[in-house]
Every structure is written in structure tokens, then in C-alpha cells.
PDB file of C-alpha atoms in Angstrom:
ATOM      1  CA  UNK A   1     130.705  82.631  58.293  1.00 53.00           C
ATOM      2  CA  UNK A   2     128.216  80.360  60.155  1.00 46.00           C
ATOM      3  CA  UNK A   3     129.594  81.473  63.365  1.00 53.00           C
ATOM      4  CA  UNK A   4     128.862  85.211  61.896  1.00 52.00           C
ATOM      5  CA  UNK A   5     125.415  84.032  61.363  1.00 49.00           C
ATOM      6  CA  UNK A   6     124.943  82.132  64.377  1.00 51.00           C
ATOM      7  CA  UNK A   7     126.226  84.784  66.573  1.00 52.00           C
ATOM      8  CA  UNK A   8     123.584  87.098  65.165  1.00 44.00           C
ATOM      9  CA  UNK A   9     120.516  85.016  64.996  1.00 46.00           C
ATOM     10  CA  UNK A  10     121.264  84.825  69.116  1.00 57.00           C
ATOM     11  CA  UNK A  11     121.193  88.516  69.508  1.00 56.00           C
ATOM     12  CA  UNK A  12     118.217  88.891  67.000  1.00 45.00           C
ATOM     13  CA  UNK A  13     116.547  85.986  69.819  1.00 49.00           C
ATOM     14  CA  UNK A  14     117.758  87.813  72.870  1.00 51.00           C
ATOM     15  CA  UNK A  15     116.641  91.185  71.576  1.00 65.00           C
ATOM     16  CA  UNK A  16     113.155  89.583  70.470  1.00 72.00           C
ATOM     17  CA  UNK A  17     112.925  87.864  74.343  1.00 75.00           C
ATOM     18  CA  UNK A  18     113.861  91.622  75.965  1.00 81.00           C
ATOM     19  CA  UNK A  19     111.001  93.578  73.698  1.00 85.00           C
ATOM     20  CA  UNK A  20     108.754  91.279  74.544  1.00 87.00           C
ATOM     21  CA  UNK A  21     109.528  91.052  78.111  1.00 88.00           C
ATOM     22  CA  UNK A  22     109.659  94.483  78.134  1.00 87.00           C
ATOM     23  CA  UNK A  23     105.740  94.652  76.538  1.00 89.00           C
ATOM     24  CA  UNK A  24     104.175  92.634  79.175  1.00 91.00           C
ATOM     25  CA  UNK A  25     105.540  94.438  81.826  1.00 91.00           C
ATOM     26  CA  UNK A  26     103.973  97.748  80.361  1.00 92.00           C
ATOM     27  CA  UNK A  27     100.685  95.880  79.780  1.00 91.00           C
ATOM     28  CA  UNK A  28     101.098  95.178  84.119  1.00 91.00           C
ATOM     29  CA  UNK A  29     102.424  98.099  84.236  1.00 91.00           C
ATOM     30  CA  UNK A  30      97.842  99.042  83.833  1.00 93.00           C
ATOM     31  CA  UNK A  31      97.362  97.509  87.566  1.00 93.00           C
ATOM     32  CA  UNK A  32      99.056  98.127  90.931  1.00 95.00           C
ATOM     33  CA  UNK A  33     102.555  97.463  90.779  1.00 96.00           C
ATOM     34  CA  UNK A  34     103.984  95.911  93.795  1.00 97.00           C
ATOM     35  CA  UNK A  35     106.450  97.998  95.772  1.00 97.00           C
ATOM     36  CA  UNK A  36     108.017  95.021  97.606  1.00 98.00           C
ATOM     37  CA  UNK A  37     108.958  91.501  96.833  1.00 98.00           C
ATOM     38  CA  UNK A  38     110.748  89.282  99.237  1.00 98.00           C
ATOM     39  CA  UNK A  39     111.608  85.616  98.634  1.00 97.00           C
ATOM     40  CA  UNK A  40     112.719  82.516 100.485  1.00 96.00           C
ATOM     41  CA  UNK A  41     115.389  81.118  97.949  1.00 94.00           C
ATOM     42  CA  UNK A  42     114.003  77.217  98.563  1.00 93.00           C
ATOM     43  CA  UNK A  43     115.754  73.886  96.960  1.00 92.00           C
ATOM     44  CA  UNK A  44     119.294  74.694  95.601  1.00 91.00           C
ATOM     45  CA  UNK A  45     120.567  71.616  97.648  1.00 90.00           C
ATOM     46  CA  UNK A  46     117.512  69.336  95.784  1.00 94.00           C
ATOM     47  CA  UNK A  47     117.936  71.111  92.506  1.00 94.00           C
ATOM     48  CA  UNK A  48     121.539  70.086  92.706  1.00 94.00           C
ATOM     49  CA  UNK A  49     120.674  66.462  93.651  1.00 92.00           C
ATOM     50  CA  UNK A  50     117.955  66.286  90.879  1.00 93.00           C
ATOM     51  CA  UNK A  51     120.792  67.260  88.653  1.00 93.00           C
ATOM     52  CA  UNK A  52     123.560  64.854  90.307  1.00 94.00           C
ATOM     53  CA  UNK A  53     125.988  68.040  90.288  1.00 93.00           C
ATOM     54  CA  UNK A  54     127.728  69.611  93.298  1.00 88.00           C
ATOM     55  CA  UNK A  55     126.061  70.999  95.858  1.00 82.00           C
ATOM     56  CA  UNK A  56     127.958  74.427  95.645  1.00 84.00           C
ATOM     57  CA  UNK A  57     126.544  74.296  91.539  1.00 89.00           C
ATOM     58  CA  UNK A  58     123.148  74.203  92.839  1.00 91.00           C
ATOM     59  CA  UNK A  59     123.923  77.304  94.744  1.00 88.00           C
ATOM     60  CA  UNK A  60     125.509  78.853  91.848  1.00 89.00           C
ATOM     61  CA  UNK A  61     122.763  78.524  89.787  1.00 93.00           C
ATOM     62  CA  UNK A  62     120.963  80.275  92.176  1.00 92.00           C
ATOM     63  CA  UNK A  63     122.287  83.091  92.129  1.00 90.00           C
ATOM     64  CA  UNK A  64     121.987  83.547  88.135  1.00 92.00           C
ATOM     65  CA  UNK A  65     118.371  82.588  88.758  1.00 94.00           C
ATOM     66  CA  UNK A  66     118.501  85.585  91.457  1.00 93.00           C
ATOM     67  CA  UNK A  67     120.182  88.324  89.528  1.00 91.00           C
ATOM     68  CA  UNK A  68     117.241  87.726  86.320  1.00 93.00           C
ATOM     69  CA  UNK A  69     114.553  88.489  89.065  1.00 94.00           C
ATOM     70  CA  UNK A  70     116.472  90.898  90.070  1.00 92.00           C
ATOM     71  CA  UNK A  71     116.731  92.495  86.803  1.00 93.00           C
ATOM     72  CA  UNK A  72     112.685  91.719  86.201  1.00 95.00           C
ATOM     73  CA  UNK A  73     111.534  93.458  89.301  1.00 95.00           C
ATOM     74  CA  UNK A  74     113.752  96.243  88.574  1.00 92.00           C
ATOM     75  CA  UNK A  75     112.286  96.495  84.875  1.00 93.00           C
ATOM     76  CA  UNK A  76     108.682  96.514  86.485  1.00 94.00           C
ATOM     77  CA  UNK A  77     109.114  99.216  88.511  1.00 94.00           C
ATOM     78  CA  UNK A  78     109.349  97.042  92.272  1.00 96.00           C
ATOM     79  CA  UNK A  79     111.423  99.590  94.564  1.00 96.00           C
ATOM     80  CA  UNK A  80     112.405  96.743  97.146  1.00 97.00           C
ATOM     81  CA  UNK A  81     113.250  93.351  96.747  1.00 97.00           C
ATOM     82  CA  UNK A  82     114.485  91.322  99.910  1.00 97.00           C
ATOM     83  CA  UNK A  83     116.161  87.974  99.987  1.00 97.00           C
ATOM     84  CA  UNK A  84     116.095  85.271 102.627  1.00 96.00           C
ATOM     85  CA  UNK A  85     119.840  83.614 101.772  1.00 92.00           C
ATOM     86  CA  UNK A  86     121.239  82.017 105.717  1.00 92.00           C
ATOM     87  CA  UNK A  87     119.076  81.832 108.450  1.00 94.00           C
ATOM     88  CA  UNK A  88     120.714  81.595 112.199  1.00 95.00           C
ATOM     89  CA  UNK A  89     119.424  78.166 112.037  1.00 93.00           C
ATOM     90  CA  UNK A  90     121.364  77.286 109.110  1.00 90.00           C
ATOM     91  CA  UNK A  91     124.245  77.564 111.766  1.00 92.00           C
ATOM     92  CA  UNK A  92     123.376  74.485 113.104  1.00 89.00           C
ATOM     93  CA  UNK A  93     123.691  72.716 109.666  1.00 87.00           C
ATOM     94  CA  UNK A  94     127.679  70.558 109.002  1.00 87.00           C
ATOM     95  CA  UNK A  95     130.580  72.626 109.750  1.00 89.00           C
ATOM     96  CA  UNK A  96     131.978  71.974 106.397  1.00 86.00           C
ATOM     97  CA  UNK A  97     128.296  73.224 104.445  1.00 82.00           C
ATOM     98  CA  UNK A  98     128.542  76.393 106.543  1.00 88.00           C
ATOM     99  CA  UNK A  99     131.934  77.212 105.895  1.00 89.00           C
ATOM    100  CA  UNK A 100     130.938  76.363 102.572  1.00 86.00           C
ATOM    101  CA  UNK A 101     128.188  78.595 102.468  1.00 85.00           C
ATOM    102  CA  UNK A 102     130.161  81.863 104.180  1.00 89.00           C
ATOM    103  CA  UNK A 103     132.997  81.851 101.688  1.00 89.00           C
ATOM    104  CA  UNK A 104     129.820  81.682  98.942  1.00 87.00           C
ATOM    105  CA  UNK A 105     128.160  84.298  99.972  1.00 88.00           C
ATOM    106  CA  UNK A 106     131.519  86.841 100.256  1.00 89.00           C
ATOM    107  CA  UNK A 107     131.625  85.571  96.825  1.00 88.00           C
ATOM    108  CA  UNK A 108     128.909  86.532  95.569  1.00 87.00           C
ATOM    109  CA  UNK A 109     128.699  89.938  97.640  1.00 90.00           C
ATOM    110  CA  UNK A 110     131.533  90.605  96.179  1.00 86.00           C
ATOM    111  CA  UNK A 111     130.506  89.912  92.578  1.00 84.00           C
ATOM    112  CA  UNK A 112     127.277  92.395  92.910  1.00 85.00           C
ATOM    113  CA  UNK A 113     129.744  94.932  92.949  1.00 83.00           C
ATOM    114  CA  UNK A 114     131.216  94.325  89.203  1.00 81.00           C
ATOM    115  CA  UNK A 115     130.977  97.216  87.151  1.00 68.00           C
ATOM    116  CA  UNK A 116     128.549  95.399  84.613  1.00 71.00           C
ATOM    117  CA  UNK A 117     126.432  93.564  87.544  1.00 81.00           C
ATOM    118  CA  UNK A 118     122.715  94.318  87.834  1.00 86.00           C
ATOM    119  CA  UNK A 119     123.308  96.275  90.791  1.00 89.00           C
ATOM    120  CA  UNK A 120     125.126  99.017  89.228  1.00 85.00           C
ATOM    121  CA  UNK A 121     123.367  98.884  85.772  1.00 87.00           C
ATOM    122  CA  UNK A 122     119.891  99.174  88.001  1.00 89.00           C
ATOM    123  CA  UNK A 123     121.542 101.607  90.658  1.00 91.00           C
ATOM    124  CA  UNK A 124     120.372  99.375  93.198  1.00 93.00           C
ATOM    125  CA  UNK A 125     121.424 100.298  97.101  1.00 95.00           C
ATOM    126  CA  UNK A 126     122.103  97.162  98.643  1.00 95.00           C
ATOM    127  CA  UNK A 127     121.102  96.715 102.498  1.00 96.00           C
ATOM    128  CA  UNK A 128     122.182  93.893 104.860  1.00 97.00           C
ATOM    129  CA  UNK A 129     119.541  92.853 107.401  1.00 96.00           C
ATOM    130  CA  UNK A 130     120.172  90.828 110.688  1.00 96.00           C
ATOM    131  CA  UNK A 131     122.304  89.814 112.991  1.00 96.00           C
ATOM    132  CA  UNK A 132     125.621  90.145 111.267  1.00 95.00           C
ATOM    133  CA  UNK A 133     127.637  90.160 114.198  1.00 94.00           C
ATOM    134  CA  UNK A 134     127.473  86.597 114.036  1.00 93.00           C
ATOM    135  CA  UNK A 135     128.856  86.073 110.908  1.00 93.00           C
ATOM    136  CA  UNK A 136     132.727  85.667 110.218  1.00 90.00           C
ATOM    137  CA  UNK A 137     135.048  88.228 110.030  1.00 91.00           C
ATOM    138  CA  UNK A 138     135.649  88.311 106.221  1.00 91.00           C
ATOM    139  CA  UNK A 139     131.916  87.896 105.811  1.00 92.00           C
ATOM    140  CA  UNK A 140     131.613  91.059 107.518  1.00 93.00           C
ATOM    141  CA  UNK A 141     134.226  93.065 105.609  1.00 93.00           C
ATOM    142  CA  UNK A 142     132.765  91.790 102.544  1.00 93.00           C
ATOM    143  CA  UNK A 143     128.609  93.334 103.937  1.00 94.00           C
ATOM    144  CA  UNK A 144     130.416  96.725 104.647  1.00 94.00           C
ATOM    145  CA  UNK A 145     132.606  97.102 101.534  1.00 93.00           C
ATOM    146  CA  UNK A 146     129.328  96.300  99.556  1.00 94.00           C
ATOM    147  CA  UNK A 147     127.141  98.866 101.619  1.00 95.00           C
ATOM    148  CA  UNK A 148     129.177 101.246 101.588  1.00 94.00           C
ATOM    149  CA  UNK A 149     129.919 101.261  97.613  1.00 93.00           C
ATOM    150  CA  UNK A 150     125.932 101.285  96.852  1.00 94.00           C
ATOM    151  CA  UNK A 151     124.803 103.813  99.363  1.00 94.00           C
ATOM    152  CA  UNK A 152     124.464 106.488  96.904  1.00 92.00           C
ATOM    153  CA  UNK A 153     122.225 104.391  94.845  1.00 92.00           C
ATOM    154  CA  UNK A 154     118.919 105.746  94.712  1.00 90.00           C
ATOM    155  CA  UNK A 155     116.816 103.851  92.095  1.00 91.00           C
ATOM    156  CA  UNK A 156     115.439 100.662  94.152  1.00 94.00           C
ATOM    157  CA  UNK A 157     116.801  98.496  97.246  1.00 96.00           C
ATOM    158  CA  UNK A 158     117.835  94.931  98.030  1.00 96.00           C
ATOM    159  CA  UNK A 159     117.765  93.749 101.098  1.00 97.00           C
ATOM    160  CA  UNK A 160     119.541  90.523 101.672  1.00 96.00           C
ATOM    161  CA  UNK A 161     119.023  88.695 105.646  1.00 97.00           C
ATOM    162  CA  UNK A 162     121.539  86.957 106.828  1.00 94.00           C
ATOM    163  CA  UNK A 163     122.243  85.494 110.256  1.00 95.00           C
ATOM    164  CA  UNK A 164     118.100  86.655 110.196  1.00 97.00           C
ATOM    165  CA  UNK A 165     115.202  84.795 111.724  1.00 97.00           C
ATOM    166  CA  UNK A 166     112.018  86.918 112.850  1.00 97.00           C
ATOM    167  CA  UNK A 167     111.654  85.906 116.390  1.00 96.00           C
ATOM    168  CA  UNK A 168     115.582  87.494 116.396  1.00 97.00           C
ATOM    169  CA  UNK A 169     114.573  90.462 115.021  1.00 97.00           C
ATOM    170  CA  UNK A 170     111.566  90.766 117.599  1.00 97.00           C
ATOM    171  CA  UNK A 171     113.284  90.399 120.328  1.00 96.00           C
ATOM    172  CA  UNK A 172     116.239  92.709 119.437  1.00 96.00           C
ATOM    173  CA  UNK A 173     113.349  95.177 118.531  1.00 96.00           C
ATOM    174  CA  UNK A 174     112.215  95.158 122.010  1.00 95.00           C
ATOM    175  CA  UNK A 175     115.531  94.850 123.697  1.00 95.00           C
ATOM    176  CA  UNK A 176     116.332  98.156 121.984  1.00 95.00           C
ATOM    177  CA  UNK A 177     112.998  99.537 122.291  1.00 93.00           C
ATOM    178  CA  UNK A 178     113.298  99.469 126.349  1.00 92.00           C
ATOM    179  CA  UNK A 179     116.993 100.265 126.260  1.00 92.00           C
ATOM    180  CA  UNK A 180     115.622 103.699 124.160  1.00 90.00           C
ATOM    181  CA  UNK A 181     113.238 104.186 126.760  1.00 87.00           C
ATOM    182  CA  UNK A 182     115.123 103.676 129.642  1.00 87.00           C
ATOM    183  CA  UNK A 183     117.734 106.339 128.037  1.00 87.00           C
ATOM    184  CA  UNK A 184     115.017 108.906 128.251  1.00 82.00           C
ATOM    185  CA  UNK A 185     113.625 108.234 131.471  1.00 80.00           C
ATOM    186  CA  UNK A 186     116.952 108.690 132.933  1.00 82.00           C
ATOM    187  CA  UNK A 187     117.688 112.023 130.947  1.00 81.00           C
ATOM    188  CA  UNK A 188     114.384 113.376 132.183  1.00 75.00           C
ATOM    189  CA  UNK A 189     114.855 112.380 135.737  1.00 74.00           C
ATOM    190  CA  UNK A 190     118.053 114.198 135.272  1.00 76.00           C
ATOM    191  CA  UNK A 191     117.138 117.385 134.369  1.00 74.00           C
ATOM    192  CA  UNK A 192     113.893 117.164 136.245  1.00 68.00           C
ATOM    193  CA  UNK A 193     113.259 120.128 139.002  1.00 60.00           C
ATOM    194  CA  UNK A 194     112.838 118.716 142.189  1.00 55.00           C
ATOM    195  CA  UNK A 195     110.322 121.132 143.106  1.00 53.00           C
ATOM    196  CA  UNK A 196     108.206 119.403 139.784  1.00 54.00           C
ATOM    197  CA  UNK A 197     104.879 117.726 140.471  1.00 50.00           C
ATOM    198  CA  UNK A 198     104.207 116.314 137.295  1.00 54.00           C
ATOM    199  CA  UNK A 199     106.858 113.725 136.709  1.00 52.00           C
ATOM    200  CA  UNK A 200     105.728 110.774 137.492  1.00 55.00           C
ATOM    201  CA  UNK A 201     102.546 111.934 135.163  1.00 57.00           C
ATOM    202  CA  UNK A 202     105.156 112.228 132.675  1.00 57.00           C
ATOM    203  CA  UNK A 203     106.769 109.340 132.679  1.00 55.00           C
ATOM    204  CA  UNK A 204     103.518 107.654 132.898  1.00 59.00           C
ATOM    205  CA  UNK A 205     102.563 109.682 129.507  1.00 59.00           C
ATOM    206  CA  UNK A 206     105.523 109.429 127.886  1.00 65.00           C
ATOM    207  CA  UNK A 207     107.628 106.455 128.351  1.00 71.00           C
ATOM    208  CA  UNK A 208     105.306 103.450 127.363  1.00 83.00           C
ATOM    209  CA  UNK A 209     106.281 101.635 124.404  1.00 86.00           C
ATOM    210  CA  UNK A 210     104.409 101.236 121.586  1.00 88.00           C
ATOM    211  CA  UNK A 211     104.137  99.260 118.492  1.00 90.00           C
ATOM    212  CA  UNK A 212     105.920 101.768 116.136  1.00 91.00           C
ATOM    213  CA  UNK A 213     108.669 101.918 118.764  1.00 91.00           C
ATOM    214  CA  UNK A 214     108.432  98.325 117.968  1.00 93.00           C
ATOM    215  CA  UNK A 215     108.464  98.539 114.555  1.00 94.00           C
ATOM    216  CA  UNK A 216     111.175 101.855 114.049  1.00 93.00           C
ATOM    217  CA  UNK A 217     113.457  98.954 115.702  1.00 95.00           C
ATOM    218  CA  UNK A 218     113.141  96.330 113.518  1.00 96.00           C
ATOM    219  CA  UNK A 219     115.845  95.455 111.183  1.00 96.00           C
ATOM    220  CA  UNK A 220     113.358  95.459 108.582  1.00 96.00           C
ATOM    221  CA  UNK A 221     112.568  98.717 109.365  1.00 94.00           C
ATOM    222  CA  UNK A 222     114.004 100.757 106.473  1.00 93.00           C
ATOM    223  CA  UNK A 223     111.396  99.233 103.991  1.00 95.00           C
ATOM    224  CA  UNK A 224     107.721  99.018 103.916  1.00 95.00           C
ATOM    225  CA  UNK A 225     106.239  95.419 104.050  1.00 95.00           C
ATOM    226  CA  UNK A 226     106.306  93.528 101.487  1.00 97.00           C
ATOM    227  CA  UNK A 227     103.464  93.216  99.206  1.00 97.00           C
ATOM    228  CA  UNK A 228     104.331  89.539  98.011  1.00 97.00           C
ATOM    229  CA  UNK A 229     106.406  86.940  99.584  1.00 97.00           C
ATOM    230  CA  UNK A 230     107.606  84.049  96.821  1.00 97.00           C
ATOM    231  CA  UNK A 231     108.788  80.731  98.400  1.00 97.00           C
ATOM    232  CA  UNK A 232     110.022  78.157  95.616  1.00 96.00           C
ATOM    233  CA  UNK A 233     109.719  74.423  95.643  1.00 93.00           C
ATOM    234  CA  UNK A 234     106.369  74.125  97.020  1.00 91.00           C
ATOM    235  CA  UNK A 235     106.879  74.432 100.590  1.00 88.00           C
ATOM    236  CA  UNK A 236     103.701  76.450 102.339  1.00 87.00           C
ATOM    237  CA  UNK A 237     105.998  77.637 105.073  1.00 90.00           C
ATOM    238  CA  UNK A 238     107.271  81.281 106.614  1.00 94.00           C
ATOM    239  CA  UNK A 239     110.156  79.413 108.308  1.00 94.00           C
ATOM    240  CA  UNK A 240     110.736  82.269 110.921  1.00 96.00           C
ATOM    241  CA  UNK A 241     111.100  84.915 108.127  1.00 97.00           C
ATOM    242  CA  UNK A 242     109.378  88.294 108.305  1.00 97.00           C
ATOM    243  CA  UNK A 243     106.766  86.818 110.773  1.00 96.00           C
ATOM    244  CA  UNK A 244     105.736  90.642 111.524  1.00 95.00           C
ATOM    245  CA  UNK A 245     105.738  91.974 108.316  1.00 95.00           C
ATOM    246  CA  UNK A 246     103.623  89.693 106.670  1.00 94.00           C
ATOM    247  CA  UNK A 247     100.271  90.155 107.946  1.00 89.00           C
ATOM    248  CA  UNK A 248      98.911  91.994 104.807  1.00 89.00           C
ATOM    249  CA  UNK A 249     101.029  90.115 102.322  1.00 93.00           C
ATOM    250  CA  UNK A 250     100.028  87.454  99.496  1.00 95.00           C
ATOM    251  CA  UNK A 251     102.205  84.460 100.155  1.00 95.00           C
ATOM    252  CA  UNK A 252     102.852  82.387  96.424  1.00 96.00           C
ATOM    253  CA  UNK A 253     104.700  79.327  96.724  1.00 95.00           C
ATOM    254  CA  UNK A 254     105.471  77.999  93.082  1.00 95.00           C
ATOM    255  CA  UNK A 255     106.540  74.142  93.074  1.00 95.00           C
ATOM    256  CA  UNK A 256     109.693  75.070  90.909  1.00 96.00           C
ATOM    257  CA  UNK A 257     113.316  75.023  92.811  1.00 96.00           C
ATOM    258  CA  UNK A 258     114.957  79.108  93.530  1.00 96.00           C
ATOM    259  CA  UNK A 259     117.345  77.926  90.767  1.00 95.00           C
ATOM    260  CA  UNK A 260     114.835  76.889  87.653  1.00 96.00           C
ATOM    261  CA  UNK A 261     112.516  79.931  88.977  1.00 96.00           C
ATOM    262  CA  UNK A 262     111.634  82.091  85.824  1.00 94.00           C
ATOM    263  CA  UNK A 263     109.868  85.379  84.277  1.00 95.00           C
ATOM    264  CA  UNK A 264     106.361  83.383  84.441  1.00 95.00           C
ATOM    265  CA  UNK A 265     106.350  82.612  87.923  1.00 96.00           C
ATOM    266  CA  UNK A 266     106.952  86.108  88.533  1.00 96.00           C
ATOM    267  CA  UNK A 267     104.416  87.472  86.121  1.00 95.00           C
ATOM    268  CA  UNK A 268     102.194  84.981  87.735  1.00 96.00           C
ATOM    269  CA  UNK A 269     102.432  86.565  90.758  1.00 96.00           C
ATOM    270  CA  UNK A 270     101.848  90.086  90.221  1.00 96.00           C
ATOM    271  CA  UNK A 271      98.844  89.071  88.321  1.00 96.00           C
ATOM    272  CA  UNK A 272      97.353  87.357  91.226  1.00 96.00           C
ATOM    273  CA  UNK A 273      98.667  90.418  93.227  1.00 96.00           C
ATOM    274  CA  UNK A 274      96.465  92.868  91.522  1.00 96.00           C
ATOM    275  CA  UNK A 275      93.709  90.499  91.176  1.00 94.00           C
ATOM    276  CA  UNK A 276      93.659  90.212  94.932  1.00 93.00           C
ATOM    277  CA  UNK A 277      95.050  94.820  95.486  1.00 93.00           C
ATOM    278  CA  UNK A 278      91.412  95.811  96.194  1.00 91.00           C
ATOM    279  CA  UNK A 279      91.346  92.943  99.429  1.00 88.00           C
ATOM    280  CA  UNK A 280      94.606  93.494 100.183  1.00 86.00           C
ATOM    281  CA  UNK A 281      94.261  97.248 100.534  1.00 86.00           C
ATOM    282  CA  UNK A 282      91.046  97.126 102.326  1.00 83.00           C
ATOM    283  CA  UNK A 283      92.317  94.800 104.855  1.00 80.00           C
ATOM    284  CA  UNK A 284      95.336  97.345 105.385  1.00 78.00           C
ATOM    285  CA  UNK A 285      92.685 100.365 106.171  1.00 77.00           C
ATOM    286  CA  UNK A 286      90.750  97.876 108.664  1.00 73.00           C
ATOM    287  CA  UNK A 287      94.055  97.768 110.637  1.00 64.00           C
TER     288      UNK A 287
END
């Protein structure tokens, strides 16, 4: 009997919690919603520590932390949400922590695929930016299996980097960006007529590079830039993450650690978000 009663006073709570979660984000829901949200997942190694659990435990309780903003941007209406979860500096971190961290992550990839995840009840497509060819095999396997099961999801986007910094992503822009160019230069001066006086005109006209040759190249490239960036525990810092994307973007960097992060900080925010939309979006038109 008193589990009977017990178990139904915590669905009467959780059902309370989700209507009222649920009427805040329809009294946002008055201002500019944000389209994008990326975050820097900061201090699962000092939440851990604070905690005196295991390292891997802080990293677990990430990712619950992760999949409820998940599920809250999703619930607001936020189309794209990207992640920053391994950086190709983090390479350089113990042999043992990275290994740790690859067989993590192909756990976890492969646990956004469960049938009762967030990513299927949300119909979230799920996009893998970087340089994955440096990341092991199984890692790899894991990226494609889980691309290739959401790519007929429709309703918003995650985009999680890995093996990712920005000045990586710049330069691989470019390197592909003259590689493109290149290509076409020596297609044209293929089927040029040799008789033709305007070529080198042409090519002059035609085969400079510009920014959104640039920017088409990006890995970042299949979303728009991201209206807020969130970095947890305080720290101030882009660390090499979406260096060119962020030029228009309100940076919030809550003192709470990726794995305590809750529904206020988020609602914080978006509030300061559309307090700050009219700036924002006048600075965008200057451009």
C-alpha cells in the first residue's frame, strides 16, 4: 500500500514539474526563440572530484545532464543544438583517459539510438562534425551506424564535434576551398577553345575564392550559427570551438559543472537572449 501511494505521489510530482515546465516555455515562447544552442560540456572531471566518485561517473552524469537539455531545447522549439564532447587536443591527454573516453563515447552513441531515447521520441537527426578520421575504428562504425539510423529525422538536429577544434575546421575549409577551385580551373582550361580570348578574364572573374566558399566548406556548415553558446563551470573561454561562427553570438558561462547544469540556467539564457535579439540582430544587418 505505501509503495502504491508513494509510487503515485512521484508521478503526481513529475507530472506537476512537466506542466509547469511546459508553461514557462510557452510564456518564452512570446520572444525570439533561439534557433541554435551549442555548448562546451565543462567540469565532469571536477564534478567527479567534488563528489570523490570515478572519473568515468562524472562523465556519466553528464550525459543525463545532456539528454534533459536536450529534451528542454527540443520542448522550446530550438531546431539545432551542437555539442563540444573531444577536442583534437584532448588527444594529447593519458593514453588510458583517452581510451577511456573513446569506448564512452561509442557508448553513449550507441545509447541515443534506444527506441525510448530522446532522440527518437524528439525525431532528432543526429550529425557528426570534425575530423573523424582520426578517431578509432569502432568509434567510427559507431558515428555512421548512428547517422545513418537518424537521417530521416526531420524535427530538429544535434550536432556533436568530435576530433573538432576551429582552427581545424578553417584550414580544412580552405584546403578544400582551393582544391574546388583548382578542379574548375582545370575543367575550363580543358574545354576552353584555343582560338578564345577571354580566358584568362575568366579565370580572373571566376575562380577567386570567397568567404561563402569559405564558409559552404566548413564542417559546421549544415547549420546556421548559433545564437547562444553555454560554457559551464565558469570558464570565459572559446577554447578553439566555433571561432568563426561566433561572431554574432551571446556567450553565457554559468559557474555550475555540465553535469549539475539545469532547466534555470537554460531559461536564464534565453531570457538574456531576447533581452539582448534587437542588438544581436542589428549587429547581424551591419555585417
Amino acid at each position: 500500500m505505501l509503495k502504491t501511494i508513494d509510487g503515485l505521489a512521484r508521478r503526481l510530482v513529475g507530472s506537476s514539474l512537466v506542466n509547469m515546465r511546459r508553461f514557462l516555455f510557452r510564456i518564452l515562447s512570446v520572444g525570439p526563440i533561439p534557433n541554435h544552442i551549442a555548448f562546451i560540456l565543462d567540469g565532469h572531471r571536477r564534478y567527479a572530484k567534488q563528489r570523490n566518485i570515478a572519473e568515468g561517473n562524472g562523465h556519466r552524469a553528464g550525459f543525463l545532464a545532456l539528454m534533459s537539455m536536450l529534451k528542454y531545447c527540443y520542448e522550446l522549439g530550438v531546431k539545432y543544438m551542437t555539442i563540444y564532447v573531444f577536442s583534437i587536443d584532448n588527444f594529447k591527454r593519458r593514453p588510458e583517459e583517452v581510451r577511456f573516453l573513446m569506448d564512452l563515447m561509442m557508448e553513449k552513441i550507441e545509447g541515443l539510438l534506444k527506441q525510448e531515447s530522446v532522440i527518437n521520441e524528439y525525431g532528432v537527426r543526429i550529425h557528426f562534425v570534425g575530423n573523424l578520421n582520426l578517431l578509432d575504428e569502432p568509434v567510427r562504425v559507431a558515428v555512421e551506424k548512428a547517422t545513418q539510423a537518424t537521417a530521416n529525422n526531420t524535427k530538429s538536429n544535434l550536432l556533436i564535434c568530435m576530433a573538432y577544434t576551429s582552427s581545424d575546421e578553417i584550414v580544412h575549409a580552405v584546403k578544400a576551398s582551393c582544391q574546388e577551385k583548382w578542379n574548375e580551373i582545370q575543367q575550363l582550361n580543358a574545354n576552353q577553345s584555343p582560338n578564345a580570348v577571354t580566358a584568362g578574364e575568366k579565370l580572373e572573374r571566376d575562380h577567386f575564392i570567397y568567404l561563402v566558399d569559405i564558409e559552404r566548406h566548413t564542417y559546421m556548415g549544415l547549420a546556421p550559427e548559433p545564437d547562444i553558446l553555454i560554457r559551464t563551470s565558469g570558464t570565459s573561454r572559446l577554447s578553439n570551438f566555433l571561432l568563426w561562427q561566433t561572431t554574432n553570438c551571446l556567450l553565457y558561462s554559468p559557474k555550475v559543472l555540465f553535469p549539475a547544469i539545469g532547466l534555470r540556467h537554460l531559461l536564464w539564457a534565453v531570457l538574456n537572449f531576447q533581452r539582448v535579439y534587437p542588438h544581436l540582430e542589428k549587429e547581424k544587418k551591419q555585417l
